[in-house]
Structure formats: C-alpha cells, structure tokens
Amino acid sequence: MKAVFFDLDGTLLDTLPDIRNAMNYALKAYDGESAGVDEVRRYVGRGLRRALSQAAAEKNPKGLDEDEFELMFALMVSYYEKHPVVETVAYEGIPELLSALKAKGIKLGVVSNKADRLVQIIIDKLLPDYFSFVSGERAGIPLKPNPQLLLEGLKEVGVTRDECIYVGDSEVDAQTGEKAGVETLIVSYGFRSEAELMASGVEISANSVEELSEKLSSLL
C-alpha cells in the first residue's frame, strides 16, 4: 500500500458542532426550529445541500419553495465559511496518525462531500501540510458514493486502486470504497454509531483512532 485516503467529517474531524451552528442560523432566518446534534448527525453524509433539505423539511412547518430554499442554503454556506472551525476539532490521535503515515512515505488524501472551498479552509486551518490531495464537492463531479472523486485523487497522487486504503465513517463511504475497488476501513467513532453501521450492513474496522492506527499498520 502506498496511499491512504480519508473522508473528512466524522473520520478526521468532528465538524458536527459547526455544521449545526450554520444549519440552525439558516433555519432560524426562515422561522424554522433549531436542529439538535443527533438530528444533524442523521442529516449529514451526502453533502450540505441534502442535509439542509432534510432539516428544512422537518424543522420548517410552513414549507419552502425552491427559491427560498436556495436562499436558505446560500445563507448556511455563507455563515459556515465565516465560522468554519469555531468548535471543530480533530479526533484525538488523528494528527499523530497522519504524522506517522507521512513519515513512512505514505501519500495521504481527503475526499469529502462538503463544498470544496469549505474543505480547503478547514484542512488549511486544522490539518495543514499532511495531504497530497484534498478535494470536496466540485462542479461536474458527482458526490460520494460515486467513486469518481476518489479515483481522481488516486490518479493525481500516482497510485493504483490496489495501492490505496480508503477510510470513512458511514455507509456512504463503504459504498464509495466498494465502487472504487479499493481496500476500505469504516470507523464507528464518527457520525454513525456501531448500531447504525451494523443495521446498514457495514462491516466495522475500528472503534477508535487507536484501533484504526493498528489496523492501518497491519496493512501497510
């Protein structure tokens, strides 16, 4: 193995509090109720637009037309871009894991369903200088579980599918890795609980960053 690629939210970083803050800012602007942490955890995984759409459907009893939703989404993204890392933190042990992998000459990458400009801001602030490839949602590239973004990353860093491990925290990531044809590890310390992952038929590889480190060491 020559490369390890990671999902961002729930895998490298606990971004849930800042996503919730941005979502609730937008919901309140349109007289919606605030979403709780567990609700936001359930919404996320397939991009911010879909997450807000689910939240708006549940939290805004009046409903929104298409133009209103687009304005709400723009408001959420604008707020998030101004407050990307107020409460967001790396999971304990992640910086050490990345440093150890990089010291071994392993190429590292990030592929996320979050808007690319937000991914770049957050990585630059919290985990700079680790990754050879960092990308979020970009025009013309479908969201995960479509494997296109992951495969593009592999090509850019110069490794094959057989030389890469992909790490994520959700059923979306499990599907992404399977469709890309790469070795995939799913963790349960992120946004999906062990019970939720098992209910989705997802095999769990690690329940903590420490276990993830051990698993990666056995494969590299």
PDB file of C-alpha atoms in Angstrom:
ATOM      1  CA  MET A   1       0.000   0.000   0.000  1.00  0.00           C
ATOM      2  CA  LYS A   2       1.281   3.427  -0.957  1.00  0.00           C
ATOM      3  CA  ALA A   3      -1.609   5.753  -0.069  1.00  0.00           C
ATOM      4  CA  VAL A   4      -4.368   6.293   2.486  1.00  0.00           C
ATOM      5  CA  PHE A   5      -7.332   8.477   1.598  1.00  0.00           C
ATOM      6  CA  PHE A   6      -9.774   9.728   4.209  1.00  0.00           C
ATOM      7  CA  ASP A   7     -13.296  11.031   4.423  1.00  0.00           C
ATOM      8  CA  LEU A   8     -13.324  14.336   6.361  1.00  0.00           C
ATOM      9  CA  ASP A   9     -16.416  14.747   8.562  1.00  0.00           C
ATOM     10  CA  GLY A  10     -16.638  12.085  11.246  1.00  0.00           C
ATOM     11  CA  THR A  11     -13.383  10.446  10.198  1.00  0.00           C
ATOM     12  CA  LEU A  12     -10.611  13.017  10.619  1.00  0.00           C
ATOM     13  CA  LEU A  13     -12.546  15.834  12.276  1.00  0.00           C
ATOM     14  CA  ASP A  14     -15.576  16.294  14.500  1.00  0.00           C
ATOM     15  CA  THR A  15     -17.208  19.040  12.439  1.00  0.00           C
ATOM     16  CA  LEU A  16     -20.724  18.454  13.749  1.00  0.00           C
ATOM     17  CA  PRO A  17     -20.971  21.483  16.090  1.00  0.00           C
ATOM     18  CA  ASP A  18     -20.038  23.985  13.373  1.00  0.00           C
ATOM     19  CA  ILE A  19     -22.313  22.329  10.810  1.00  0.00           C
ATOM     20  CA  ARG A  20     -25.135  22.526  13.351  1.00  0.00           C
ATOM     21  CA  ASN A  21     -24.443  26.201  14.064  1.00  0.00           C
ATOM     22  CA  ALA A  22     -24.531  27.083  10.364  1.00  0.00           C
ATOM     23  CA  MET A  23     -27.644  24.996   9.733  1.00  0.00           C
ATOM     24  CA  ASN A  24     -29.548  26.498  12.651  1.00  0.00           C
ATOM     25  CA  TYR A  25     -28.553  30.010  11.606  1.00  0.00           C
ATOM     26  CA  ALA A  26     -30.184  29.399   8.229  1.00  0.00           C
ATOM     27  CA  LEU A  27     -33.221  27.602   9.664  1.00  0.00           C
ATOM     28  CA  LYS A  28     -33.941  30.403  12.129  1.00  0.00           C
ATOM     29  CA  ALA A  29     -33.777  33.002   9.360  1.00  0.00           C
ATOM     30  CA  TYR A  30     -36.804  31.279   7.808  1.00  0.00           C
ATOM     31  CA  ASP A  31     -38.670  30.724  11.106  1.00  0.00           C
ATOM     32  CA  GLY A  32     -37.593  27.108  11.381  1.00  0.00           C
ATOM     33  CA  GLU A  33     -36.922  25.260  14.615  1.00  0.00           C
ATOM     34  CA  SER A  34     -33.346  24.508  15.656  1.00  0.00           C
ATOM     35  CA  ALA A  35     -31.925  21.056  14.957  1.00  0.00           C
ATOM     36  CA  GLY A  36     -30.259  19.090  17.736  1.00  0.00           C
ATOM     37  CA  VAL A  37     -26.851  17.470  17.484  1.00  0.00           C
ATOM     38  CA  ASP A  38     -28.244  13.966  16.994  1.00  0.00           C
ATOM     39  CA  GLU A  39     -30.592  15.226  14.287  1.00  0.00           C
ATOM     40  CA  VAL A  40     -27.767  16.944  12.414  1.00  0.00           C
ATOM     41  CA  ARG A  41     -25.689  13.782  12.737  1.00  0.00           C
ATOM     42  CA  ARG A  42     -28.500  11.946  10.967  1.00  0.00           C
ATOM     43  CA  TYR A  43     -28.769  14.559   8.198  1.00  0.00           C
ATOM     44  CA  VAL A  44     -25.117  14.709   7.178  1.00  0.00           C
ATOM     45  CA  GLY A  45     -23.157  12.374   4.904  1.00  0.00           C
ATOM     46  CA  ARG A  46     -24.342  13.212   1.400  1.00  0.00           C
ATOM     47  CA  GLY A  47     -23.464  16.897   1.172  1.00  0.00           C
ATOM     48  CA  LEU A  48     -24.631  20.053   2.925  1.00  0.00           C
ATOM     49  CA  ARG A  49     -27.414  20.753   0.448  1.00  0.00           C
ATOM     50  CA  ARG A  50     -29.113  17.436   1.114  1.00  0.00           C
ATOM     51  CA  ALA A  51     -28.530  17.817   4.866  1.00  0.00           C
ATOM     52  CA  LEU A  52     -30.224  21.220   4.920  1.00  0.00           C
ATOM     53  CA  SER A  53     -33.037  19.945   2.714  1.00  0.00           C
ATOM     54  CA  GLN A  54     -33.816  17.221   5.243  1.00  0.00           C
ATOM     55  CA  ALA A  55     -33.577  19.675   8.121  1.00  0.00           C
ATOM     56  CA  ALA A  56     -35.856  22.190   6.426  1.00  0.00           C
ATOM     57  CA  ALA A  57     -38.457  19.510   5.699  1.00  0.00           C
ATOM     58  CA  GLU A  58     -38.566  18.543   9.374  1.00  0.00           C
ATOM     59  CA  LYS A  59     -37.981  21.900  11.051  1.00  0.00           C
ATOM     60  CA  ASN A  60     -39.908  24.383   8.906  1.00  0.00           C
ATOM     61  CA  PRO A  61     -43.612  23.567   9.199  1.00  0.00           C
ATOM     62  CA  LYS A  62     -44.604  26.233   6.648  1.00  0.00           C
ATOM     63  CA  GLY A  63     -42.508  24.684   3.915  1.00  0.00           C
ATOM     64  CA  LEU A  64     -40.239  26.477   1.437  1.00  0.00           C
ATOM     65  CA  ASP A  65     -40.410  26.966  -2.284  1.00  0.00           C
ATOM     66  CA  GLU A  66     -37.344  26.325  -4.441  1.00  0.00           C
ATOM     67  CA  ASP A  67     -36.136  29.940  -4.450  1.00  0.00           C
ATOM     68  CA  GLU A  68     -36.490  30.240  -0.676  1.00  0.00           C
ATOM     69  CA  PHE A  69     -34.529  27.042  -0.152  1.00  0.00           C
ATOM     70  CA  GLU A  70     -31.717  28.276  -2.398  1.00  0.00           C
ATOM     71  CA  LEU A  71     -31.529  31.476  -0.365  1.00  0.00           C
ATOM     72  CA  MET A  72     -31.524  29.459   2.854  1.00  0.00           C
ATOM     73  CA  PHE A  73     -28.740  27.229   1.549  1.00  0.00           C
ATOM     74  CA  ALA A  74     -26.671  30.253   0.478  1.00  0.00           C
ATOM     75  CA  LEU A  75     -27.145  31.678   3.970  1.00  0.00           C
ATOM     76  CA  MET A  76     -25.962  28.460   5.587  1.00  0.00           C
ATOM     77  CA  VAL A  77     -22.866  28.227   3.398  1.00  0.00           C
ATOM     78  CA  SER A  78     -22.041  31.905   3.911  1.00  0.00           C
ATOM     79  CA  TYR A  79     -22.258  31.523   7.691  1.00  0.00           C
ATOM     80  CA  TYR A  80     -20.217  28.309   7.611  1.00  0.00           C
ATOM     81  CA  GLU A  81     -17.484  29.897   5.500  1.00  0.00           C
ATOM     82  CA  LYS A  82     -17.169  32.687   8.092  1.00  0.00           C
ATOM     83  CA  HIS A  83     -17.215  30.273  11.055  1.00  0.00           C
ATOM     84  CA  PRO A  84     -15.639  27.028   9.777  1.00  0.00           C
ATOM     85  CA  VAL A  85     -13.598  25.973  12.803  1.00  0.00           C
ATOM     86  CA  VAL A  86     -15.125  27.595  15.873  1.00  0.00           C
ATOM     87  CA  GLU A  87     -15.817  24.251  17.576  1.00  0.00           C
ATOM     88  CA  THR A  88     -14.450  21.770  15.024  1.00  0.00           C
ATOM     89  CA  VAL A  89     -11.546  19.647  16.273  1.00  0.00           C
ATOM     90  CA  ALA A  90      -9.500  16.707  15.056  1.00  0.00           C
ATOM     91  CA  TYR A  91     -10.351  13.452  16.752  1.00  0.00           C
ATOM     92  CA  GLU A  92      -7.809  12.590  19.427  1.00  0.00           C
ATOM     93  CA  GLY A  93      -4.857  10.802  17.871  1.00  0.00           C
ATOM     94  CA  ILE A  94      -5.529  11.864  14.273  1.00  0.00           C
ATOM     95  CA  PRO A  95      -2.601  14.312  13.936  1.00  0.00           C
ATOM     96  CA  GLU A  96      -0.257  11.670  15.344  1.00  0.00           C
ATOM     97  CA  LEU A  97      -1.638   9.051  12.968  1.00  0.00           C
ATOM     98  CA  LEU A  98      -1.184  11.316   9.952  1.00  0.00           C
ATOM     99  CA  SER A  99       2.356  12.216  11.023  1.00  0.00           C
ATOM    100  CA  ALA A 100       3.265   8.549  11.393  1.00  0.00           C
ATOM    101  CA  LEU A 101       1.846   7.662   7.974  1.00  0.00           C
ATOM    102  CA  LYS A 102       3.592  10.548   6.291  1.00  0.00           C
ATOM    103  CA  ALA A 103       6.891   9.604   7.970  1.00  0.00           C
ATOM    104  CA  LYS A 104       6.569   6.164   6.337  1.00  0.00           C
ATOM    105  CA  GLY A 105       6.292   7.794   2.927  1.00  0.00           C
ATOM    106  CA  ILE A 106       2.572   7.061   2.601  1.00  0.00           C
ATOM    107  CA  LYS A 107       0.707   9.533   0.386  1.00  0.00           C
ATOM    108  CA  LEU A 108      -2.378  10.976   2.059  1.00  0.00           C
ATOM    109  CA  GLY A 109      -5.596  12.357   0.618  1.00  0.00           C
ATOM    110  CA  VAL A 110      -9.003  13.725   1.613  1.00  0.00           C
ATOM    111  CA  VAL A 111     -12.222  13.299  -0.362  1.00  0.00           C
ATOM    112  CA  SER A 112     -15.383  14.869   1.031  1.00  0.00           C
ATOM    113  CA  ASN A 113     -18.968  15.608   0.047  1.00  0.00           C
ATOM    114  CA  LYS A 114     -18.633  19.020   1.703  1.00  0.00           C
ATOM    115  CA  ALA A 115     -18.224  22.015  -0.633  1.00  0.00           C
ATOM    116  CA  ASP A 116     -14.615  22.160  -1.814  1.00  0.00           C
ATOM    117  CA  ARG A 117     -13.972  25.712  -0.633  1.00  0.00           C
ATOM    118  CA  LEU A 118     -15.025  24.715   2.896  1.00  0.00           C
ATOM    119  CA  VAL A 119     -12.874  21.590   2.824  1.00  0.00           C
ATOM    120  CA  GLN A 120      -9.834  23.625   1.774  1.00  0.00           C
ATOM    121  CA  ILE A 121     -10.408  26.207   4.528  1.00  0.00           C
ATOM    122  CA  ILE A 122     -10.895  23.613   7.261  1.00  0.00           C
ATOM    123  CA  ILE A 123      -7.928  21.432   6.277  1.00  0.00           C
ATOM    124  CA  ASP A 124      -5.697  24.503   5.971  1.00  0.00           C
ATOM    125  CA  LYS A 125      -6.632  25.626   9.469  1.00  0.00           C
ATOM    126  CA  LEU A 126      -6.571  22.308  11.330  1.00  0.00           C
ATOM    127  CA  LEU A 127      -4.529  19.733   9.385  1.00  0.00           C
ATOM    128  CA  PRO A 128      -2.167  21.591   7.045  1.00  0.00           C
ATOM    129  CA  ASP A 129       0.836  20.032   5.304  1.00  0.00           C
ATOM    130  CA  TYR A 130      -0.260  16.398   5.546  1.00  0.00           C
ATOM    131  CA  PHE A 131      -2.095  15.767   2.309  1.00  0.00           C
ATOM    132  CA  SER A 132      -1.093  15.366  -1.323  1.00  0.00           C
ATOM    133  CA  PHE A 133      -4.710  15.605  -2.482  1.00  0.00           C
ATOM    134  CA  VAL A 134      -7.629  17.458  -0.862  1.00  0.00           C
ATOM    135  CA  SER A 135     -10.997  17.874  -2.521  1.00  0.00           C
ATOM    136  CA  GLY A 136     -14.636  18.411  -1.669  1.00  0.00           C
ATOM    137  CA  GLU A 137     -17.694  18.797  -3.861  1.00  0.00           C
ATOM    138  CA  ARG A 138     -16.839  20.394  -7.209  1.00  0.00           C
ATOM    139  CA  ALA A 139     -18.908  21.175 -10.275  1.00  0.00           C
ATOM    140  CA  GLY A 140     -19.111  18.290 -12.709  1.00  0.00           C
ATOM    141  CA  ILE A 141     -18.084  15.605 -10.198  1.00  0.00           C
ATOM    142  CA  PRO A 142     -20.862  13.584  -8.528  1.00  0.00           C
ATOM    143  CA  LEU A 143     -20.958  13.174  -4.779  1.00  0.00           C
ATOM    144  CA  LYS A 144     -19.951  10.008  -2.990  1.00  0.00           C
ATOM    145  CA  PRO A 145     -20.874   7.161  -3.097  1.00  0.00           C
ATOM    146  CA  ASN A 146     -19.972   7.756  -6.733  1.00  0.00           C
ATOM    147  CA  PRO A 147     -16.235   6.874  -6.728  1.00  0.00           C
ATOM    148  CA  GLN A 148     -15.127   9.464  -9.285  1.00  0.00           C
ATOM    149  CA  LEU A 149     -13.575  11.898  -6.806  1.00  0.00           C
ATOM    150  CA  LEU A 150     -11.633   9.171  -5.015  1.00  0.00           C
ATOM    151  CA  LEU A 151     -10.378   7.729  -8.292  1.00  0.00           C
ATOM    152  CA  GLU A 152      -9.342  11.197  -9.456  1.00  0.00           C
ATOM    153  CA  GLY A 153      -7.331  11.586  -6.252  1.00  0.00           C
ATOM    154  CA  LEU A 154      -5.566   8.269  -6.765  1.00  0.00           C
ATOM    155  CA  LYS A 155      -4.611   9.276 -10.284  1.00  0.00           C
ATOM    156  CA  GLU A 156      -3.290  12.650  -9.136  1.00  0.00           C
ATOM    157  CA  VAL A 157      -1.013  11.182  -6.457  1.00  0.00           C
ATOM    158  CA  GLY A 158       0.118   8.385  -8.786  1.00  0.00           C
ATOM    159  CA  VAL A 159      -1.184   5.218  -7.148  1.00  0.00           C
ATOM    160  CA  THR A 160      -3.445   2.402  -8.327  1.00  0.00           C
ATOM    161  CA  ARG A 161      -6.605   1.087  -6.681  1.00  0.00           C
ATOM    162  CA  ASP A 162      -4.628  -1.855  -5.312  1.00  0.00           C
ATOM    163  CA  GLU A 163      -2.158   0.503  -3.626  1.00  0.00           C
ATOM    164  CA  CYS A 164      -4.696   2.566  -1.672  1.00  0.00           C
ATOM    165  CA  ILE A 165      -6.749   2.257   1.510  1.00  0.00           C
ATOM    166  CA  TYR A 166      -9.852   4.400   1.952  1.00  0.00           C
ATOM    167  CA  VAL A 167     -11.078   5.297   5.455  1.00  0.00           C
ATOM    168  CA  GLY A 168     -14.559   6.591   6.266  1.00  0.00           C
ATOM    169  CA  ASP A 169     -17.277   6.549   8.895  1.00  0.00           C
ATOM    170  CA  SER A 170     -20.537   5.852   7.075  1.00  0.00           C
ATOM    171  CA  GLU A 171     -22.463   3.597   4.739  1.00  0.00           C
ATOM    172  CA  VAL A 172     -21.777   6.188   2.035  1.00  0.00           C
ATOM    173  CA  ASP A 173     -18.049   5.684   2.495  1.00  0.00           C
ATOM    174  CA  ALA A 174     -18.407   1.910   2.466  1.00  0.00           C
ATOM    175  CA  GLN A 175     -20.246   2.136  -0.849  1.00  0.00           C
ATOM    176  CA  THR A 176     -17.674   4.590  -2.224  1.00  0.00           C
ATOM    177  CA  GLY A 177     -14.768   2.306  -1.444  1.00  0.00           C
ATOM    178  CA  GLU A 178     -16.529  -0.727  -2.854  1.00  0.00           C
ATOM    179  CA  LYS A 179     -17.403   1.056  -6.104  1.00  0.00           C
ATOM    180  CA  ALA A 180     -13.844   2.370  -6.412  1.00  0.00           C
ATOM    181  CA  GLY A 181     -12.437  -1.108  -5.895  1.00  0.00           C
ATOM    182  CA  VAL A 182     -10.137  -0.109  -3.029  1.00  0.00           C
ATOM    183  CA  GLU A 183      -9.499  -1.605   0.403  1.00  0.00           C
ATOM    184  CA  THR A 184     -11.911   0.215   2.731  1.00  0.00           C
ATOM    185  CA  LEU A 185     -11.919   0.677   6.502  1.00  0.00           C
ATOM    186  CA  ILE A 186     -15.006   2.005   8.293  1.00  0.00           C
ATOM    187  CA  VAL A 187     -14.767   3.524  11.781  1.00  0.00           C
ATOM    188  CA  SER A 188     -17.543   3.787  14.369  1.00  0.00           C
ATOM    189  CA  TYR A 189     -16.214   6.728  16.402  1.00  0.00           C
ATOM    190  CA  GLY A 190     -17.603   9.296  13.937  1.00  0.00           C
ATOM    191  CA  PHE A 191     -21.065  10.345  12.808  1.00  0.00           C
ATOM    192  CA  ARG A 192     -22.547   6.840  12.574  1.00  0.00           C
ATOM    193  CA  SER A 193     -22.791   4.644  15.644  1.00  0.00           C
ATOM    194  CA  GLU A 194     -21.812   0.992  15.698  1.00  0.00           C
ATOM    195  CA  ALA A 195     -25.507   0.033  15.768  1.00  0.00           C
ATOM    196  CA  GLU A 196     -26.347   2.257  12.787  1.00  0.00           C
ATOM    197  CA  LEU A 197     -23.474   0.898  10.737  1.00  0.00           C
ATOM    198  CA  MET A 198     -24.354  -2.690  11.526  1.00  0.00           C
ATOM    199  CA  ALA A 199     -28.002  -2.025  10.642  1.00  0.00           C
ATOM    200  CA  SER A 200     -26.798  -0.755   7.260  1.00  0.00           C
ATOM    201  CA  GLY A 201     -24.835  -3.950   6.726  1.00  0.00           C
ATOM    202  CA  VAL A 202     -21.479  -2.184   7.054  1.00  0.00           C
ATOM    203  CA  GLU A 203     -18.514  -4.066   8.494  1.00  0.00           C
ATOM    204  CA  ILE A 204     -16.733  -2.008  11.149  1.00  0.00           C
ATOM    205  CA  SER A 205     -12.936  -1.989  11.047  1.00  0.00           C
ATOM    206  CA  ALA A 206     -12.135   0.200  14.069  1.00  0.00           C
ATOM    207  CA  ASN A 207     -13.969   1.681  17.047  1.00  0.00           C
ATOM    208  CA  SER A 208     -11.300   4.252  17.897  1.00  0.00           C
ATOM    209  CA  VAL A 209      -8.419   6.123  16.301  1.00  0.00           C
ATOM    210  CA  GLU A 210      -6.051   3.844  18.193  1.00  0.00           C
ATOM    211  CA  GLU A 211      -7.663   0.775  16.630  1.00  0.00           C
ATOM    212  CA  LEU A 212      -7.568   2.462  13.231  1.00  0.00           C
ATOM    213  CA  SER A 213      -3.840   3.090  13.641  1.00  0.00           C
ATOM    214  CA  GLU A 214      -3.270  -0.553  14.489  1.00  0.00           C
ATOM    215  CA  LYS A 215      -5.341  -1.733  11.548  1.00  0.00           C
ATOM    216  CA  LEU A 216      -3.504   0.530   9.112  1.00  0.00           C
ATOM    217  CA  SER A 217      -0.137  -0.614  10.473  1.00  0.00           C
ATOM    218  CA  SER A 218      -1.095  -4.218   9.757  1.00  0.00           C
ATOM    219  CA  LEU A 219      -1.973  -3.379   6.151  1.00  0.00           C
ATOM    220  CA  LEU A 220       0.863  -1.023   5.170  1.00  0.00           C
TER     221      LEU A 220
END
